[in-house]
Amino acid sequence: MTTLSIVTKNLRKRLLATVLTTFSIALGAGLIIAILTIQSETEKSFNQTSVGYDLILAAKGSQLQTTLNTLYHIETSTGIVPYALYEATQKDPRVEYSFPFYVGDSYMQYRVIGTSAEYLEKASPRRGMSYAFREGRNFSTINEAVLGSMVADQTGFKVGDTFFFTHGVKMADGGAEEFVHEDHPVTIVGILEPTGTANDRVIFSAVQTTHLVHAPYQEPAASDDHDHSHDDEHDHSLDEVVVKNLDAVLVKYKSPASALQVAGMINYPVPANPVIANNLRRDPLFAYREGVMAVSPAVQIAQLMSIVGNIDWVLKVIAVLVVIVALFGILVAIYNTMEERKRDIAIMRSLGASRGRILRIIILEAAIICFQGSLFGLMLGWSATAAVAPYLITSAGIFIEPFTFSLNHALVLLILVGLGIIAGTIPALKAYRTDVAAHLSPTN
Amino acid sequence: MSFLSLSNIIKTYPDPEKGASKKVLDIPHLEVAKGEHIAIAGTSGGGKTTLLHCIAGIIRPDSGSIVLNGTDITQLSERKRDRFRANHIGYVYQTFNLIQGFTALENVMLGMLFSGKGVDRAKAEGLLVQMGLKDRLKYKPSQLSVGQQQRVSIARAVANDPDVILADEPTGNLDPASSEEALSLLKEVAKDKILLLVSHEKDVLSQFQRVVSLSEINKA
């Protein structure tokens, strides 16, 4: 027999009220935990997704849309840019590396990204991480593809399997149909290790492959007497495929100053100063600036986090309000029992229990309800986050690890227990002031 | 020398009807020797319960002193009175005053918890066995007869080896057979202790060598 056993017995005696109050705390706590986890994981996902290139050169339009399209593989592109723009960046001495970027087809719900083989060799999906192969190798020629880890896991595809790109989306009302490129089977040559980014759920292939299914072949060289046509099943090399347009060019410059220079040249009007204007006209990319914009993905991500942060603040306020309501529930639930418990309290006082012990018993009851509610809320929050995680990856390209426990989570739980103690203090004070003599008789 | 001594005890309560204070106790003196069993006779509303509450330290008289084994209870702080009561005074109530959500054993152990000496489960079990409740240790009060509930109350009252046992109409809710049994057990466990039993039942009063009429000692 201890003070704690008195408390647990009291809670069990009013089991329904205890369970309901615990559940209300759990709901509030779960909401806070879910918001906290999603917010921190989203921020981490945004921050950790590599912006290993300085600029995205894309058709004029929404810069955020372009960033989401290229980094997180959601949204559509803002339009097309000439393939020659990519070729110009390849020859630009200021450029460390550049990649073509083309999106058009898909397989099931997974996007096909047309790019160069160098993309998987040089780009970083996350800060400090390179692409690695779980199986197989990188694509090197036409009609080869590399799968992100999630694509392979969900489809069950293995290296050596073939599949077909699909163009368009089938509408339920029959207003549109998807088109399967059955004339161009694509062979899986590699499967990537998980990166924890949106790149896990895309399919990589040569940009020439993604164009081959739609565009005509390049005119053959004079010595080549092959008959090139769509009916020709002859294998083509990358050089033989005509690529005219891209959705974007991803560029990493050797110095930040070069990136700034190019962004300024593309995004801003040519200055009136003839000397500066002439210098600009000598820029290798000047000829392509019409209809093109240079996007700094790092800036766009920062702006996006700012927007998300505002929404996050509103959600947190809502969660806090839910918790406050739940804490009031504890206060009212325990307070309402004080009247019927006055005799029990008087009996304990008559046996020698001090007022302080009675106070501690009541406060401990509130603390235990809050503690149990918080733990239960932690599991609820984790479950809610786990339920939302697949939606976030498919709709926003954001990877979240649902079952995280950080210092912030611990602080939330501690604060909840602390607030529960405060809520329990009010009914505890009522118990503290119980008139012993008046309540020892059952008629009082 | 008295083991328990009351001197000039005055206790008043507000009288809501008259808007003034009403004197409930006015006891010039009452002496009780160690091991003495006394029955206090009085009518309802005469101040019997108030007297026992003052001796138990549950309430403090407005003036006067209550000295038990050299300690003036009236001079103790409330917290010290609580601890003193837990260690030196056992109380048996007419309505038993058991905690409904606790078993018979837990009710007895509860009496030990607040003494600060720790809970002796074996001793609690032994007391209940002595009360003839060997097979009722895990029963809750609602599952016991009134006679059994009173025996649990008696066991709880003696759990800390008190110097004084106060019994406020302990047989008031019992049938004659249970009354006889409860009284017999009470007197047995109160050997070598002071027993102050309040009753208005002649059958109960007749079993005590010293019967004090409250109206004789209380001038209120």
PDB file of N, CA, C and O in Angstrom, chain A residues 1-3 5-6 9-10 13 343-355 357 360-361 432 435-442, chain B residues 13 53 58-59 78-79 82-83 85-86 91 93 95-103 106-107 109-111 113-115 119 140 156 160:
ATOM      1  N   MET A   1       0.864  -1.188   0.000  1.00  0.00           N
ATOM      2  CA  MET A   1       0.000   0.000   0.000  1.00  0.00           C
ATOM      3  C   MET A   1       0.894   1.229   0.000  1.00  0.00           C
ATOM      4  O   MET A   1       1.702   1.431   0.918  1.00  0.00           O
ATOM      5  N   THR A   2       0.776   2.011  -1.067  1.00  0.00           N
ATOM      6  CA  THR A   2       1.554   3.250  -1.169  1.00  0.00           C
ATOM      7  C   THR A   2       0.639   4.357  -1.663  1.00  0.00           C
ATOM      8  O   THR A   2      -0.498   4.092  -2.049  1.00  0.00           O
ATOM      9  N   THR A   3       1.177   5.558  -1.681  1.00  0.00           N
ATOM     10  CA  THR A   3       0.384   6.666  -2.220  1.00  0.00           C
ATOM     11  C   THR A   3       0.034   6.387  -3.677  1.00  0.00           C
ATOM     12  O   THR A   3      -1.088   6.640  -4.122  1.00  0.00           O
ATOM     13  N   SER A   5      -0.370   3.504  -5.116  1.00  0.00           N
ATOM     14  CA  SER A   5      -1.417   2.485  -5.245  1.00  0.00           C
ATOM     15  C   SER A   5      -2.781   3.082  -4.922  1.00  0.00           C
ATOM     16  O   SER A   5      -3.791   2.683  -5.510  1.00  0.00           O
ATOM     17  N   ILE A   6      -2.818   4.047  -4.008  1.00  0.00           N
ATOM     18  CA  ILE A   6      -4.082   4.748  -3.738  1.00  0.00           C
ATOM     19  C   ILE A   6      -4.538   5.469  -5.006  1.00  0.00           C
ATOM     20  O   ILE A   6      -5.715   5.415  -5.388  1.00  0.00           O
ATOM     21  N   LYS A   9      -5.743   3.030  -7.697  1.00  0.00           N
ATOM     22  CA  LYS A   9      -7.054   2.491  -7.334  1.00  0.00           C
ATOM     23  C   LYS A   9      -8.152   3.513  -7.587  1.00  0.00           C
ATOM     24  O   LYS A   9      -9.231   3.189  -8.063  1.00  0.00           O
ATOM     25  N   ASN A  10      -7.854   4.771  -7.251  1.00  0.00           N
ATOM     26  CA  ASN A  10      -8.844   5.829  -7.475  1.00  0.00           C
ATOM     27  C   ASN A  10      -9.161   5.940  -8.966  1.00  0.00           C
ATOM     28  O   ASN A  10     -10.314   6.115  -9.357  1.00  0.00           O
ATOM     29  N   LYS A  13     -11.213   3.026 -10.081  1.00  0.00           N
ATOM     30  CA  LYS A  13     -12.568   3.084  -9.527  1.00  0.00           C
ATOM     31  C   LYS A  13     -13.487   3.884 -10.453  1.00  0.00           C
ATOM     32  O   LYS A  13     -14.667   3.592 -10.592  1.00  0.00           O
ATOM     33  N   ARG A 343     -15.912  12.162   1.457  1.00  0.00           N
ATOM     34  CA  ARG A 343     -15.929  11.260   2.600  1.00  0.00           C
ATOM     35  C   ARG A 343     -14.658  10.410   2.632  1.00  0.00           C
ATOM     36  O   ARG A 343     -14.059  10.212   3.689  1.00  0.00           O
ATOM     37  N   ASP A 344     -14.275   9.896   1.464  1.00  0.00           N
ATOM     38  CA  ASP A 344     -13.033   9.115   1.407  1.00  0.00           C
ATOM     39  C   ASP A 344     -11.843   9.960   1.851  1.00  0.00           C
ATOM     40  O   ASP A 344     -10.951   9.482   2.568  1.00  0.00           O
ATOM     41  N   ILE A 345     -11.842  11.208   1.420  1.00  0.00           N
ATOM     42  CA  ILE A 345     -10.738  12.096   1.808  1.00  0.00           C
ATOM     43  C   ILE A 345     -10.776  12.329   3.317  1.00  0.00           C
ATOM     44  O   ILE A 345      -9.736  12.287   3.995  1.00  0.00           O
ATOM     45  N   ALA A 346     -11.970  12.536   3.857  1.00  0.00           N
ATOM     46  CA  ALA A 346     -12.099  12.749   5.301  1.00  0.00           C
ATOM     47  C   ALA A 346     -11.648  11.507   6.069  1.00  0.00           C
ATOM     48  O   ALA A 346     -11.005  11.613   7.119  1.00  0.00           O
ATOM     49  N   ILE A 347     -11.977  10.336   5.550  1.00  0.00           N
ATOM     50  CA  ILE A 347     -11.563   9.089   6.201  1.00  0.00           C
ATOM     51  C   ILE A 347     -10.045   9.003   6.235  1.00  0.00           C
ATOM     52  O   ILE A 347      -9.447   8.687   7.278  1.00  0.00           O
ATOM     53  N   MET A 348      -9.414   9.294   5.087  1.00  0.00           N
ATOM     54  CA  MET A 348      -7.943   9.228   5.056  1.00  0.00           C
ATOM     55  C   MET A 348      -7.338  10.255   6.000  1.00  0.00           C
ATOM     56  O   MET A 348      -6.346   9.982   6.687  1.00  0.00           O
ATOM     57  N   ARG A 349      -7.935  11.423   6.050  1.00  0.00           N
ATOM     58  CA  ARG A 349      -7.422  12.463   6.972  1.00  0.00           C
ATOM     59  C   ARG A 349      -7.586  11.998   8.414  1.00  0.00           C
ATOM     60  O   ARG A 349      -6.694  12.217   9.240  1.00  0.00           O
ATOM     61  N   SER A 350      -8.703  11.341   8.693  1.00  0.00           N
ATOM     62  CA  SER A 350      -8.910  10.881  10.067  1.00  0.00           C
ATOM     63  C   SER A 350      -7.927   9.774  10.429  1.00  0.00           C
ATOM     64  O   SER A 350      -7.622   9.573  11.608  1.00  0.00           O
ATOM     65  N   LEU A 351      -7.421   9.059   9.434  1.00  0.00           N
ATOM     66  CA  LEU A 351      -6.429   8.015   9.682  1.00  0.00           C
ATOM     67  C   LEU A 351      -5.022   8.580   9.820  1.00  0.00           C
ATOM     68  O   LEU A 351      -4.079   7.847  10.099  1.00  0.00           O
ATOM     69  N   GLY A 352      -4.903   9.878   9.576  1.00  0.00           N
ATOM     70  CA  GLY A 352      -3.598  10.516   9.754  1.00  0.00           C
ATOM     71  C   GLY A 352      -2.986  11.085   8.495  1.00  0.00           C
ATOM     72  O   GLY A 352      -1.876  11.625   8.542  1.00  0.00           O
ATOM     73  N   ALA A 353      -3.673  10.961   7.355  1.00  0.00           N
ATOM     74  CA  ALA A 353      -3.134  11.558   6.135  1.00  0.00           C
ATOM     75  C   ALA A 353      -3.129  13.060   6.261  1.00  0.00           C
ATOM     76  O   ALA A 353      -4.124  13.656   6.671  1.00  0.00           O
ATOM     77  N   SER A 354      -2.017  13.677   5.912  1.00  0.00           N
ATOM     78  CA  SER A 354      -1.937  15.143   6.001  1.00  0.00           C
ATOM     79  C   SER A 354      -2.643  15.772   4.808  1.00  0.00           C
ATOM     80  O   SER A 354      -2.929  15.106   3.811  1.00  0.00           O
ATOM     81  N   ARG A 355      -2.926  17.047   4.908  1.00  0.00           N
ATOM     82  CA  ARG A 355      -3.524  17.777   3.777  1.00  0.00           C
ATOM     83  C   ARG A 355      -2.592  17.699   2.567  1.00  0.00           C
ATOM     84  O   ARG A 355      -3.033  17.565   1.431  1.00  0.00           O
ATOM     85  N   ARG A 357      -0.555  15.333   1.714  1.00  0.00           N
ATOM     86  CA  ARG A 357      -0.620  14.031   1.050  1.00  0.00           C
ATOM     87  C   ARG A 357      -1.855  13.940   0.182  1.00  0.00           C
ATOM     88  O   ARG A 357      -1.829  13.410  -0.920  1.00  0.00           O
ATOM     89  N   ARG A 360      -1.212  15.770  -2.898  1.00  0.00           N
ATOM     90  CA  ARG A 360      -0.329  15.013  -3.800  1.00  0.00           C
ATOM     91  C   ARG A 360      -1.090  13.899  -4.504  1.00  0.00           C
ATOM     92  O   ARG A 360      -0.860  13.622  -5.680  1.00  0.00           O
ATOM     93  N   ILE A 361      -2.010  13.268  -3.801  1.00  0.00           N
ATOM     94  CA  ILE A 361      -2.775  12.183  -4.410  1.00  0.00           C
ATOM     95  C   ILE A 361      -3.569  12.698  -5.605  1.00  0.00           C
ATOM     96  O   ILE A 361      -3.572  12.106  -6.684  1.00  0.00           O
ATOM     97  N   TYR A 432      -7.841  19.530  -0.516  1.00  0.00           N
ATOM     98  CA  TYR A 432      -6.984  20.006   0.573  1.00  0.00           C
ATOM     99  C   TYR A 432      -7.807  20.665   1.671  1.00  0.00           C
ATOM    100  O   TYR A 432      -7.504  20.557   2.862  1.00  0.00           O
ATOM    101  N   ASP A 435     -13.348  19.585   4.963  1.00  0.00           N
ATOM    102  CA  ASP A 435     -13.638  19.626   6.398  1.00  0.00           C
ATOM    103  C   ASP A 435     -13.790  18.187   6.870  1.00  0.00           C
ATOM    104  O   ASP A 435     -14.786  17.518   6.568  1.00  0.00           O
ATOM    105  N   VAL A 436     -12.813  17.717   7.628  1.00  0.00           N
ATOM    106  CA  VAL A 436     -12.783  16.301   8.000  1.00  0.00           C
ATOM    107  C   VAL A 436     -13.976  15.928   8.872  1.00  0.00           C
ATOM    108  O   VAL A 436     -14.708  14.978   8.581  1.00  0.00           O
ATOM    109  N   ALA A 437     -14.162  16.671   9.927  1.00  0.00           N
ATOM    110  CA  ALA A 437     -15.220  16.319  10.873  1.00  0.00           C
ATOM    111  C   ALA A 437     -16.583  16.321  10.198  1.00  0.00           C
ATOM    112  O   ALA A 437     -17.419  15.454  10.463  1.00  0.00           O
ATOM    113  N   ALA A 438     -16.799  17.283   9.318  1.00  0.00           N
ATOM    114  CA  ALA A 438     -18.112  17.420   8.683  1.00  0.00           C
ATOM    115  C   ALA A 438     -18.393  16.273   7.725  1.00  0.00           C
ATOM    116  O   ALA A 438     -19.553  15.990   7.449  1.00  0.00           O
ATOM    117  N   HIS A 439     -17.368  15.625   7.215  1.00  0.00           N
ATOM    118  CA  HIS A 439     -17.595  14.628   6.166  1.00  0.00           C
ATOM    119  C   HIS A 439     -17.306  13.194   6.596  1.00  0.00           C
ATOM    120  O   HIS A 439     -17.319  12.290   5.773  1.00  0.00           O
ATOM    121  N   LEU A 440     -17.087  13.000   7.903  1.00  0.00           N
ATOM    122  CA  LEU A 440     -16.869  11.633   8.345  1.00  0.00           C
ATOM    123  C   LEU A 440     -18.174  10.858   8.447  1.00  0.00           C
ATOM    124  O   LEU A 440     -18.206   9.641   8.338  1.00  0.00           O
ATOM    125  N   SER A 441     -19.271  11.594   8.635  1.00  0.00           N
ATOM    126  CA  SER A 441     -20.561  10.928   8.725  1.00  0.00           C
ATOM    127  C   SER A 441     -21.146  10.855   7.332  1.00  0.00           C
ATOM    128  O   SER A 441     -21.058  11.808   6.576  1.00  0.00           O
ATOM    129  N   PRO A 442     -21.798   9.764   6.962  1.00  0.00           N
ATOM    130  CA  PRO A 442     -22.329   9.634   5.607  1.00  0.00           C
ATOM    131  C   PRO A 442     -23.456  10.602   5.298  1.00  0.00           C
ATOM    132  O   PRO A 442     -23.794  10.801   4.163  1.00  0.00           O
TER     133      PRO A 442
ATOM    134  N   TYR B  13     -19.336  26.247  18.118  1.00  0.00           N
ATOM    135  CA  TYR B  13     -19.636  26.215  16.697  1.00  0.00           C
ATOM    136  C   TYR B  13     -20.573  27.359  16.357  1.00  0.00           C
ATOM    137  O   TYR B  13     -21.369  27.769  17.197  1.00  0.00           O
ATOM    138  N   HIS B  53     -13.579  13.823  18.561  1.00  0.00           N
ATOM    139  CA  HIS B  53     -12.790  14.483  17.509  1.00  0.00           C
ATOM    140  C   HIS B  53     -11.692  15.348  18.117  1.00  0.00           C
ATOM    141  O   HIS B  53     -10.590  15.449  17.580  1.00  0.00           O
ATOM    142  N   ILE B  58      -8.663  15.653  15.395  1.00  0.00           N
ATOM    143  CA  ILE B  58      -9.290  15.984  14.107  1.00  0.00           C
ATOM    144  C   ILE B  58      -9.717  17.439  14.094  1.00  0.00           C
ATOM    145  O   ILE B  58      -9.636  18.120  13.074  1.00  0.00           O
ATOM    146  N   ILE B  59     -10.210  17.909  15.243  1.00  0.00           N
ATOM    147  CA  ILE B  59     -10.489  19.336  15.408  1.00  0.00           C
ATOM    148  C   ILE B  59      -9.755  19.808  16.648  1.00  0.00           C
ATOM    149  O   ILE B  59      -9.346  19.011  17.498  1.00  0.00           O
ATOM    150  N   GLU B  78      -1.279  21.224  12.781  1.00  0.00           N
ATOM    151  CA  GLU B  78      -2.215  20.276  12.183  1.00  0.00           C
ATOM    152  C   GLU B  78      -1.485  19.056  11.628  1.00  0.00           C
ATOM    153  O   GLU B  78      -1.922  17.919  11.812  1.00  0.00           O
ATOM    154  N   ARG B  79      -0.378  19.296  10.973  1.00  0.00           N
ATOM    155  CA  ARG B  79       0.349  18.187  10.376  1.00  0.00           C
ATOM    156  C   ARG B  79       0.868  17.230  11.441  1.00  0.00           C
ATOM    157  O   ARG B  79       0.817  16.002  11.298  1.00  0.00           O
ATOM    158  N   ASP B  82      -1.954  15.213  12.789  1.00  0.00           N
ATOM    159  CA  ASP B  82      -2.276  14.112  11.869  1.00  0.00           C
ATOM    160  C   ASP B  82      -1.350  12.932  12.127  1.00  0.00           C
ATOM    161  O   ASP B  82      -1.777  11.774  12.215  1.00  0.00           O
ATOM    162  N   ARG B  83      -0.056  13.199  12.227  1.00  0.00           N
ATOM    163  CA  ARG B  83       0.912  12.121  12.435  1.00  0.00           C
ATOM    164  C   ARG B  83       0.735  11.495  13.810  1.00  0.00           C
ATOM    165  O   ARG B  83       0.836  10.269  13.975  1.00  0.00           O
ATOM    166  N   ARG B  85      -2.022  11.362  15.531  1.00  0.00           N
ATOM    167  CA  ARG B  85      -3.246  10.564  15.482  1.00  0.00           C
ATOM    168  C   ARG B  85      -2.987   9.210  14.830  1.00  0.00           C
ATOM    169  O   ARG B  85      -3.459   8.171  15.286  1.00  0.00           O
ATOM    170  N   ALA B  86      -2.244   9.215  13.737  1.00  0.00           N
ATOM    171  CA  ALA B  86      -1.947   7.966  13.024  1.00  0.00           C
ATOM    172  C   ALA B  86      -1.207   6.985  13.927  1.00  0.00           C
ATOM    173  O   ALA B  86      -1.399   5.777  13.834  1.00  0.00           O
ATOM    174  N   TYR B  91      -9.493   4.826  15.743  1.00  0.00           N
ATOM    175  CA  TYR B  91     -10.872   5.341  15.771  1.00  0.00           C
ATOM    176  C   TYR B  91     -11.791   4.315  15.124  1.00  0.00           C
ATOM    177  O   TYR B  91     -11.558   3.842  14.022  1.00  0.00           O
ATOM    178  N   TYR B  93     -15.774   3.824  14.009  1.00  0.00           N
ATOM    179  CA  TYR B  93     -16.944   4.658  13.760  1.00  0.00           C
ATOM    180  C   TYR B  93     -18.225   3.833  13.734  1.00  0.00           C
ATOM    181  O   TYR B  93     -18.221   2.642  13.434  1.00  0.00           O
ATOM    182  N   THR B  95     -20.453   4.188  11.499  1.00  0.00           N
ATOM    183  CA  THR B  95     -20.694   3.835  10.093  1.00  0.00           C
ATOM    184  C   THR B  95     -19.471   3.206   9.439  1.00  0.00           C
ATOM    185  O   THR B  95     -19.357   3.189   8.221  1.00  0.00           O
ATOM    186  N   PHE B  96     -18.546   2.724  10.279  1.00  0.00           N
ATOM    187  CA  PHE B  96     -17.366   1.956   9.843  1.00  0.00           C
ATOM    188  C   PHE B  96     -16.331   2.814   9.103  1.00  0.00           C
ATOM    189  O   PHE B  96     -15.145   2.678   9.318  1.00  0.00           O
ATOM    190  N   ASN B  97     -16.813   3.680   8.189  1.00  0.00           N
ATOM    191  CA  ASN B  97     -15.907   4.560   7.440  1.00  0.00           C
ATOM    192  C   ASN B  97     -14.766   3.811   6.761  1.00  0.00           C
ATOM    193  O   ASN B  97     -13.581   4.162   6.870  1.00  0.00           O
ATOM    194  N   LEU B  98     -15.130   2.753   6.042  1.00  0.00           N
ATOM    195  CA  LEU B  98     -14.145   2.049   5.218  1.00  0.00           C
ATOM    196  C   LEU B  98     -14.154   2.666   3.817  1.00  0.00           C
ATOM    197  O   LEU B  98     -15.176   3.178   3.363  1.00  0.00           O
ATOM    198  N   ILE B  99     -13.002   2.619   3.124  1.00  0.00           N
ATOM    199  CA  ILE B  99     -12.914   3.119   1.753  1.00  0.00           C
ATOM    200  C   ILE B  99     -13.503   2.048   0.846  1.00  0.00           C
ATOM    201  O   ILE B  99     -13.005   0.909   0.802  1.00  0.00           O
ATOM    202  N   GLN B 100     -14.551   2.393   0.144  1.00  0.00           N
ATOM    203  CA  GLN B 100     -15.305   1.398  -0.621  1.00  0.00           C
ATOM    204  C   GLN B 100     -14.494   0.727  -1.722  1.00  0.00           C
ATOM    205  O   GLN B 100     -14.704  -0.431  -2.039  1.00  0.00           O
ATOM    206  N   GLY B 101     -13.582   1.423  -2.345  1.00  0.00           N
ATOM    207  CA  GLY B 101     -12.837   0.855  -3.470  1.00  0.00           C
ATOM    208  C   GLY B 101     -11.682  -0.032  -3.032  1.00  0.00           C
ATOM    209  O   GLY B 101     -11.039  -0.665  -3.867  1.00  0.00           O
ATOM    210  N   PHE B 102     -11.431  -0.135  -1.705  1.00  0.00           N
ATOM    211  CA  PHE B 102     -10.307  -0.924  -1.209  1.00  0.00           C
ATOM    212  C   PHE B 102     -10.826  -2.207  -0.568  1.00  0.00           C
ATOM    213  O   PHE B 102     -11.908  -2.233   0.004  1.00  0.00           O
ATOM    214  N   THR B 103     -10.010  -3.250  -0.622  1.00  0.00           N
ATOM    215  CA  THR B 103     -10.381  -4.486   0.030  1.00  0.00           C
ATOM    216  C   THR B 103     -10.242  -4.339   1.544  1.00  0.00           C
ATOM    217  O   THR B 103      -9.706  -3.328   2.041  1.00  0.00           O
ATOM    218  N   GLU B 106      -6.652  -3.978   2.339  1.00  0.00           N
ATOM    219  CA  GLU B 106      -6.132  -2.662   1.951  1.00  0.00           C
ATOM    220  C   GLU B 106      -6.614  -1.577   2.906  1.00  0.00           C
ATOM    221  O   GLU B 106      -5.895  -0.617   3.201  1.00  0.00           O
ATOM    222  N   ASN B 107      -7.826  -1.709   3.400  1.00  0.00           N
ATOM    223  CA  ASN B 107      -8.327  -0.733   4.377  1.00  0.00           C
ATOM    224  C   ASN B 107      -7.484  -0.764   5.654  1.00  0.00           C
ATOM    225  O   ASN B 107      -7.192   0.283   6.229  1.00  0.00           O
ATOM    226  N   MET B 109      -4.328  -1.811   5.846  1.00  0.00           N
ATOM    227  CA  MET B 109      -2.984  -1.319   5.496  1.00  0.00           C
ATOM    228  C   MET B 109      -2.991   0.201   5.332  1.00  0.00           C
ATOM    229  O   MET B 109      -1.993   0.864   5.602  1.00  0.00           O
ATOM    230  N   LEU B 110      -4.138   0.719   4.898  1.00  0.00           N
ATOM    231  CA  LEU B 110      -4.237   2.176   4.735  1.00  0.00           C
ATOM    232  C   LEU B 110      -4.006   2.864   6.072  1.00  0.00           C
ATOM    233  O   LEU B 110      -3.387   3.926   6.150  1.00  0.00           O
ATOM    234  N   GLY B 111      -4.536   2.221   7.134  1.00  0.00           N
ATOM    235  CA  GLY B 111      -4.334   2.777   8.459  1.00  0.00           C
ATOM    236  C   GLY B 111      -2.871   2.836   8.846  1.00  0.00           C
ATOM    237  O   GLY B 111      -2.454   3.674   9.631  1.00  0.00           O
ATOM    238  N   LEU B 113      -0.375   3.203   6.583  1.00  0.00           N
ATOM    239  CA  LEU B 113       0.398   3.993   5.623  1.00  0.00           C
ATOM    240  C   LEU B 113       0.775   5.354   6.159  1.00  0.00           C
ATOM    241  O   LEU B 113       1.896   5.827   5.951  1.00  0.00           O
ATOM    242  N   PHE B 114      -0.174   5.968   6.906  1.00  0.00           N
ATOM    243  CA  PHE B 114       0.042   7.361   7.285  1.00  0.00           C
ATOM    244  C   PHE B 114       0.818   7.518   8.592  1.00  0.00           C
ATOM    245  O   PHE B 114       1.059   8.635   9.037  1.00  0.00           O
ATOM    246  N   SER B 115       1.217   6.393   9.201  1.00  0.00           N
ATOM    247  CA  SER B 115       1.950   6.480  10.472  1.00  0.00           C
ATOM    248  C   SER B 115       3.411   6.825  10.244  1.00  0.00           C
ATOM    249  O   SER B 115       4.104   7.248  11.170  1.00  0.00           O
ATOM    250  N   VAL B 119       4.165  -0.033   5.931  1.00  0.00           N
ATOM    251  CA  VAL B 119       2.995  -0.906   5.894  1.00  0.00           C
ATOM    252  C   VAL B 119       3.444  -2.340   6.114  1.00  0.00           C
ATOM    253  O   VAL B 119       4.308  -2.843   5.389  1.00  0.00           O
ATOM    254  N   LYS B 140     -14.325  -6.478  -0.776  1.00  0.00           N
ATOM    255  CA  LYS B 140     -14.531  -5.034  -0.600  1.00  0.00           C
ATOM    256  C   LYS B 140     -15.664  -4.838   0.419  1.00  0.00           C
ATOM    257  O   LYS B 140     -16.476  -5.743   0.637  1.00  0.00           O
ATOM    258  N   ARG B 156      -8.371  -2.078  11.651  1.00  0.00           N
ATOM    259  CA  ARG B 156      -7.678  -0.878  11.175  1.00  0.00           C
ATOM    260  C   ARG B 156      -7.310   0.043  12.328  1.00  0.00           C
ATOM    261  O   ARG B 156      -6.235   0.637  12.366  1.00  0.00           O
ATOM    262  N   ASN B 160      -1.768   0.268  14.193  1.00  0.00           N
ATOM    263  CA  ASN B 160      -0.528   0.963  14.549  1.00  0.00           C
ATOM    264  C   ASN B 160      -0.235   0.900  16.046  1.00  0.00           C
ATOM    265  O   ASN B 160       0.545   1.710  16.568  1.00  0.00           O
TER     266      ASN B 160
END
